Amino acid sequence: MNKRIAAMNKKISPSNRASISIFERLESEVRSYIRSFPVLFDRGLGSTLIDAGGREYLDFFAGAGALNYGHNNPAFKKPVLEYIERDGIVHGLDLATSAKKAFIEAFERYILKPRGLNYKLQFTGPTGTNAVEAALKLARIVTHRSNIVAFANSFHGVSVGSLSATGNKKYRSAAGYPLANVTSLPYDGYLGPSVDTLDYFEKLLNDPSSGLDIPAAVILEVVQGEGGIYPASFQWLQRLRDLTKRHGILMIIDDIQAGVGRTGKFFSFEAAEIVPDIVTLSKSLSGIGTPMSLVLLKPELDVWSPGAHSGTFRGNNLAFVAGHAALETYWADSKFEEEIARKSAILAEELKSIANDFPNPGLSVRGRGLMYGLVFQKDHSLPVQISREALRRGLVIETCGGQNEVLKFLCALTIAEADLRRGLSIVRDSISAVKNTMANASPKRLHGSER
Ligand SMILES: *Cc1c(COP(=O)(O)O)cnc(C)c1O
C-alpha cells in the first residue's frame, strides 16, 4: 500500500473507516440494496466480497446477475489493464474501435454461429432498461401497432417504456403518470399447475370482441428474476412461439438476467429450442461488471434509420475488452455449460433437502441452472430475516418476489463447489436461527418483529 494512504488510514479509526453514515445523510432515500446489506464493501475477488474492515463475505448475490463470472475475474482483468496501459480508446460513442470489432467477431464466432442464430447487433445505452426501450420501440415501428403484451411478475426495467411492461406496483407507482400501451397477461403457472394460461391468450387473440388490441410484441423472461424466480416450461414457451408466429406478433426475450449462462446455456431460450425475434442482453455481458447492453434483432426487422435510437455511451470499450475475454474464456467449448450443470444439480438437491428439513406450509423450491428461489408462500417476512441473519454469518444473499417472499440464489457461475456448499450451509443455519428466534418469541414480540 502507498505510504501516504497507509498513514491516512491510520488516522481514521477503524469504526469510522467502515461507517456508512454519509450514505444515510447525503444519498437519496431511493437507495435500496445498501439497506439490505449495510456494509462498506471495498474489494471483490471471485465469490468473495471484502469490507473496509477486512471482513470477508461469500457472495450469493452476484450484482443481481451482473457478475456471472465473479468479481475481478483475472482472465478479464489483465486485458482491461493492458488496454488502459496502451491508451486504448475508452469512450468511443458508436465509432468503430478495434476493441468493439474484436467483441463483435467473438460474439459471432462463439455465440451466434455455433447456435445457427442469425441476428444483427444493436448496441444501446449501457443499462438494461435502454435495451428494452429499443426492443419495444423497434417492435412498434415494424408492426405499426402500439400495444405490447407483458406478463404478471415480469421485470423489464424502470424507465417509462420498459416500466410499462414491469409488473411490480412499487416500481409502477413511482412513474408519476399512467403507464399505457401494455396489456399484462398471466405467465406460465400464474393460475396454478392445472391451467395453461396460453388458452386464455389464444382465446383473446382469436376473438375479435375480446378487447385485446393485437400487440406488436410479447416481451418475457424465460425465468422471471426480480418477480420471484418463475421458470416457464419449455412446452409453454414453444406454444407461445407458435401462437405469436401465427398471429404476426413479435417475440422479445428479455435475457438480461437469465442470459449469459445463468440458466445453463448462453441464452435462456436455447433449452426450449425456440428462436425469438428480438433478444435483450446486458448485466453479465461485459463479464467484469462494467455496463453494456445489446439488442439482437432478426435482420428483416432492422428498419432503424441511422441514429434513431441514439446514446452517448453505446461504446463502452472496457466492456468490449472484458466481454470479449469472457466469450473467449468460457464459451469456446461446452466445458462451462457442463460446469454450470454440475453446480446446478448440487444447488437444486441441497435446496430440496433444506425445504424437506424445515417442514413449513408453502415452502418450495423453484428455478433452473444457477437461478433458484426458496419460496416462503406463507411466511412472507422470513426471507428478509434469513437474508439479514445470513449477512451476520458472512453471506450476501438477497430476496425477490412482489412481497420479498423468495430467498434468491444467484451465485457466480464460476463459484467453487466448496463455496457453493458453504453458502448453502450458512443459509441452512440462518433458517434455523431465525426459526428458533421466532419460536422463542412471545406472539406479541413476534408480531412486532415483522416488517
Ligand atoms: C435488471 C433487469 C433489467 C434492467 O436492467 P438495468 O440495467 O437495471 O436497467 C431488465 N430486464 C431484466 C430481466 C432484468 O433483470
Coordinates of C-alpha atoms in Angstrom, one line a residue, residues 91-402:
H91 CA -15.1 6.2 -24.8
G92 CA -16.0 5.9 -28.4
L93 CA -19.7 6.7 -28.9
D94 CA -20.5 4.2 -31.6
L95 CA -17.3 4.8 -33.6
A96 CA -15.5 1.8 -34.9
T97 CA -12.8 0.7 -32.5
S98 CA -10.6 -2.3 -32.5
A99 CA -12.0 -3.4 -29.1
K100 CA -15.6 -3.2 -30.5
K101 CA -14.6 -5.1 -33.6
A102 CA -13.0 -7.9 -31.6
F103 CA -16.1 -8.2 -29.4
I104 CA -18.4 -8.4 -32.4
E105 CA -16.2 -11.0 -34.0
A106 CA -16.1 -13.1 -30.8
F107 CA -19.9 -12.8 -30.4
E108 CA -20.4 -14.1 -33.9
R109 CA -17.8 -16.8 -33.6
Y110 CA -18.6 -18.2 -30.1
I111 CA -22.3 -17.4 -29.7
L112 CA -24.2 -16.8 -32.9
K113 CA -22.5 -19.2 -35.4
P114 CA -22.5 -22.4 -33.2
R115 CA -26.2 -21.9 -32.4
G116 CA -27.1 -21.2 -36.0
L117 CA -28.6 -17.8 -35.0
N118 CA -29.0 -15.0 -37.5
Y119 CA -29.2 -11.7 -35.7
K120 CA -27.9 -8.2 -36.2
L121 CA -26.5 -6.4 -33.2
Q122 CA -27.7 -3.1 -31.8
F123 CA -25.6 -1.6 -29.0
T124 CA -27.8 0.7 -26.9
G125 CA -27.1 2.9 -24.0
P126 CA -25.4 0.9 -21.3
T127 CA -28.3 0.0 -19.0
G128 CA -30.6 -3.0 -19.5
T129 CA -33.7 -0.8 -19.5
N130 CA -32.3 1.0 -22.5
A131 CA -32.0 -2.2 -24.5
V132 CA -35.7 -3.0 -23.6
E133 CA -36.7 0.5 -24.7
A134 CA -35.1 -0.1 -28.0
A135 CA -36.7 -3.5 -28.4
L136 CA -40.1 -2.1 -27.7
K137 CA -39.7 0.8 -30.0
L138 CA -38.5 -1.4 -32.8
A139 CA -41.4 -3.8 -32.4
R140 CA -43.8 -0.9 -32.6
I141 CA -42.2 0.7 -35.6
V142 CA -42.0 -2.6 -37.5
T143 CA -45.6 -3.6 -36.9
H144 CA -47.3 -0.2 -36.7
R145 CA -49.1 -1.3 -33.6
S146 CA -48.7 0.3 -30.2
N147 CA -49.9 -2.4 -27.7
I148 CA -47.4 -4.8 -26.1
V149 CA -48.2 -7.9 -24.1
A150 CA -46.1 -8.5 -21.0
F151 CA -46.7 -10.9 -18.1
A152 CA -47.5 -10.7 -14.5
N153 CA -44.5 -10.7 -12.2
S154 CA -42.2 -9.6 -15.0
F155 CA -39.4 -7.1 -14.6
H156 CA -38.0 -5.2 -17.6
G157 CA -36.6 -2.1 -16.1
V158 CA -37.7 1.3 -14.7
S159 CA -37.5 3.8 -17.5
V160 CA -41.1 4.6 -18.6
G161 CA -41.3 2.4 -21.7
S162 CA -39.9 -0.7 -20.0
L163 CA -41.6 0.2 -16.7
S164 CA -45.0 -0.1 -18.5
A165 CA -44.1 -3.8 -19.1
T166 CA -42.9 -4.3 -15.5
G167 CA -45.4 -5.8 -13.1
N168 CA -44.3 -4.7 -9.6
K169 CA -46.5 -2.0 -8.1
K170 CA -43.7 -0.4 -6.1
Y171 CA -41.9 0.5 -9.4
R172 CA -45.0 1.3 -11.4
S173 CA -46.4 3.7 -8.8
A174 CA -43.1 5.7 -9.0
A175 CA -43.7 6.5 -12.6
G176 CA -45.7 9.7 -11.7
Y177 CA -48.2 9.3 -14.5
P178 CA -50.3 6.5 -16.0
L179 CA -48.4 3.7 -17.8
A180 CA -50.0 2.8 -21.1
N181 CA -49.9 0.6 -24.2
V182 CA -49.1 -2.7 -22.4
T183 CA -51.5 -5.5 -21.6
S184 CA -50.5 -7.7 -18.7
L185 CA -51.4 -11.4 -19.0
P186 CA -50.8 -14.4 -16.8
Y187 CA -47.4 -16.0 -17.1
D188 CA -46.9 -19.8 -17.1
G189 CA -48.2 -21.2 -13.8
Y190 CA -49.8 -18.0 -12.7
L191 CA -53.2 -19.7 -12.2
G192 CA -51.8 -22.9 -10.8
P193 CA -50.3 -26.0 -12.4
S194 CA -53.5 -27.2 -14.0
V195 CA -54.2 -24.1 -16.1
D196 CA -52.4 -23.4 -19.3
T197 CA -52.5 -19.6 -19.3
L198 CA -52.0 -19.6 -23.1
D199 CA -55.5 -20.9 -23.6
Y200 CA -56.6 -17.5 -22.3
F201 CA -54.2 -15.6 -24.6
E202 CA -55.1 -17.7 -27.6
K203 CA -58.8 -17.1 -27.0
L204 CA -58.3 -13.3 -26.7
L205 CA -56.4 -13.3 -30.0
N206 CA -59.0 -15.3 -31.8
D207 CA -62.0 -13.4 -30.5
P208 CA -62.5 -10.0 -32.3
S209 CA -64.6 -8.9 -29.4
S210 CA -62.1 -9.8 -26.7
G211 CA -61.0 -6.2 -26.2
L212 CA -57.3 -7.1 -26.7
D213 CA -55.6 -4.8 -29.2
I214 CA -53.4 -7.1 -31.2
P215 CA -49.9 -6.4 -29.8
A216 CA -46.8 -5.5 -31.7
A217 CA -44.9 -8.0 -29.5
V218 CA -44.9 -10.1 -26.4
I219 CA -42.0 -9.5 -24.1
L220 CA -41.0 -12.0 -21.4
E221 CA -38.2 -13.5 -19.3
V222 CA -37.7 -17.3 -19.7
V223 CA -37.1 -17.4 -15.9
Q224 CA -38.6 -14.4 -14.2
G225 CA -35.9 -13.0 -12.0
E226 CA -36.9 -10.0 -9.9
G227 CA -40.5 -11.1 -9.9
G228 CA -39.8 -14.2 -7.9
I229 CA -37.8 -16.9 -9.9
Y230 CA -40.6 -18.3 -12.0
P231 CA -39.4 -20.6 -14.8
A232 CA -41.6 -21.0 -17.8
S233 CA -41.9 -24.6 -19.0
F234 CA -40.4 -25.3 -22.4
Q235 CA -43.7 -26.5 -23.7
W236 CA -45.4 -23.2 -22.8
L237 CA -42.6 -21.3 -24.4
Q238 CA -42.9 -23.4 -27.6
R239 CA -46.6 -22.8 -27.7
L240 CA -46.2 -19.1 -27.2
R241 CA -43.7 -19.0 -30.0
D242 CA -46.2 -20.8 -32.3
L243 CA -49.0 -18.6 -31.3
T244 CA -47.0 -15.4 -31.9
K245 CA -45.8 -16.6 -35.3
R246 CA -49.4 -17.5 -36.4
H247 CA -50.7 -14.0 -35.4
G248 CA -47.7 -12.0 -36.7
I249 CA -46.7 -10.9 -33.2
L250 CA -43.0 -10.4 -32.5
M251 CA -41.5 -12.3 -29.6
I252 CA -39.0 -10.4 -27.4
I253 CA -37.0 -12.4 -24.9
D254 CA -35.5 -10.2 -22.2
D255 CA -32.4 -12.2 -21.4
I256 CA -30.8 -9.5 -19.3
Q257 CA -30.8 -11.6 -16.1
A258 CA -31.5 -15.2 -17.2
G259 CA -29.0 -15.0 -20.1
V260 CA -25.2 -15.3 -20.3
G261 CA -25.1 -18.8 -18.8
R262 CA -27.4 -18.2 -15.8
T263 CA -29.9 -20.9 -16.6
G264 CA -27.3 -23.3 -18.0
K265 CA -26.7 -22.2 -21.6
F266 CA -25.7 -18.9 -23.0
F267 CA -29.3 -18.0 -23.8
S268 CA -32.1 -19.0 -21.5
F269 CA -34.3 -19.9 -24.5
E270 CA -31.9 -22.4 -26.1
A271 CA -33.1 -25.3 -24.0
A272 CA -36.7 -24.7 -25.1
E273 CA -35.5 -24.8 -28.7
I274 CA -37.2 -21.6 -29.7
V275 CA -35.8 -18.6 -31.6
P276 CA -37.1 -15.2 -30.6
D277 CA -37.3 -12.3 -33.0
I278 CA -35.6 -9.9 -30.6
V279 CA -33.4 -10.6 -27.6
T280 CA -32.1 -8.1 -25.0
L281 CA -28.8 -8.7 -23.2
S282 CA -27.0 -6.7 -20.5
K283 CA -25.9 -7.4 -16.9
S284 CA -23.2 -10.1 -17.3
L285 CA -22.5 -9.5 -21.0
S286 CA -19.4 -7.4 -20.2
G287 CA -18.1 -10.0 -17.8
I288 CA -16.4 -7.7 -15.4
G289 CA -19.5 -5.7 -14.3
T290 CA -19.0 -2.6 -16.5
P291 CA -22.2 -1.6 -18.2
M292 CA -23.0 -2.7 -21.7
S293 CA -26.3 -3.5 -23.4
L294 CA -27.2 -5.3 -26.6
V295 CA -30.3 -5.9 -28.6
L296 CA -30.3 -8.8 -31.1
L297 CA -32.7 -8.5 -33.9
K298 CA -33.6 -10.6 -36.9
P299 CA -32.1 -8.8 -40.0
E300 CA -35.5 -8.3 -41.6
L301 CA -36.6 -6.2 -38.6
D302 CA -33.7 -3.8 -38.9
V303 CA -35.8 -0.8 -40.1
W304 CA -34.0 1.7 -37.9
S305 CA -32.9 4.9 -39.6
P306 CA -29.3 5.9 -38.7
G307 CA -29.1 7.3 -35.2
A308 CA -32.8 6.9 -34.5
H309 CA -32.1 5.3 -31.1
S310 CA -29.0 7.1 -30.0
G311 CA -26.9 7.4 -26.9
T312 CA -23.6 8.7 -25.7
F313 CA -22.4 5.6 -24.0
R314 CA -23.1 3.0 -26.7
G315 CA -19.4 2.3 -26.9
N316 CA -18.1 1.2 -23.6
N317 CA -14.8 -0.2 -24.8
L318 CA -13.7 -1.5 -21.4
A319 CA -16.9 -3.6 -21.5
F320 CA -16.0 -4.8 -25.0
V321 CA -12.5 -5.8 -24.0
A322 CA -13.7 -7.7 -20.9
G323 CA -16.7 -9.1 -22.7
H324 CA -14.6 -10.4 -25.5
A325 CA -12.3 -12.1 -23.0
A326 CA -15.3 -13.6 -21.3
L327 CA -16.6 -15.1 -24.5
E328 CA -13.2 -16.5 -25.4
T329 CA -12.5 -17.9 -22.0
Y330 CA -15.9 -19.5 -21.2
W331 CA -17.8 -20.1 -24.5
A332 CA -15.3 -21.5 -26.9
D333 CA -16.4 -25.0 -26.0
S334 CA -19.0 -26.7 -23.8
K335 CA -16.9 -27.1 -20.6
F336 CA -18.5 -24.1 -18.9
E337 CA -22.0 -25.4 -19.6
E338 CA -21.1 -28.7 -18.0
E339 CA -19.7 -27.0 -15.0
I340 CA -22.9 -25.0 -14.6
A341 CA -25.0 -28.1 -14.9
R342 CA -22.9 -29.8 -12.2
K343 CA -23.3 -26.9 -9.7
S344 CA -27.0 -26.6 -10.6
A345 CA -27.5 -30.2 -9.6
I346 CA -25.8 -29.5 -6.2
L347 CA -27.8 -26.4 -5.6
A348 CA -31.2 -28.0 -6.6
E349 CA -30.6 -31.0 -4.4
E350 CA -29.4 -29.1 -1.4
L351 CA -32.3 -26.6 -1.6
K352 CA -34.8 -29.6 -1.8
S353 CA -33.2 -31.1 1.3
I354 CA -33.4 -27.7 3.1
A355 CA -37.1 -27.5 2.2
N356 CA -37.6 -31.0 3.5
D357 CA -35.8 -30.4 6.7
F358 CA -37.9 -27.4 7.6
P359 CA -41.4 -28.6 7.2
N360 CA -43.2 -25.4 6.6
P361 CA -46.5 -24.9 4.8
G362 CA -45.9 -23.3 1.5
L363 CA -42.1 -23.8 1.5
S364 CA -41.0 -24.7 -2.0
V365 CA -38.1 -24.6 -4.5
R366 CA -38.2 -23.1 -8.0
G367 CA -35.5 -22.4 -10.6
R368 CA -33.2 -23.5 -13.3
G369 CA -29.5 -23.5 -13.8
L370 CA -27.9 -21.4 -11.1
M371 CA -31.0 -19.2 -10.7
Y372 CA -33.1 -20.6 -7.8
G373 CA -35.5 -19.4 -5.3
L374 CA -36.5 -20.8 -1.9
V375 CA -40.1 -19.7 -1.7
F376 CA -41.9 -18.9 1.6
Q377 CA -45.5 -18.7 0.4
K378 CA -47.0 -18.5 3.9
D379 CA -44.4 -16.5 5.9
H380 CA -43.5 -13.6 3.7
S381 CA -41.4 -12.0 6.3
L382 CA -39.0 -14.9 6.6
P383 CA -36.7 -14.4 3.6
V384 CA -35.8 -10.9 4.7
Q385 CA -35.0 -12.1 8.2
I386 CA -33.0 -15.0 6.8
S387 CA -31.1 -12.7 4.5
R388 CA -30.2 -10.5 7.5
E389 CA -29.1 -13.4 9.6
A390 CA -27.0 -14.8 6.7
L391 CA -25.2 -11.4 6.4
R392 CA -24.3 -11.6 10.1
R393 CA -22.9 -15.0 9.3
G394 CA -20.9 -13.8 6.3
L395 CA -23.2 -14.5 3.3
V396 CA -24.7 -11.9 1.0
I397 CA -28.0 -13.2 -0.4
E398 CA -31.0 -11.2 -1.5
T399 CA -34.7 -11.6 -1.7
C400 CA -37.1 -11.2 -4.6
G401 CA -40.8 -11.5 -5.5
G402 CA -43.6 -9.0 -5.1

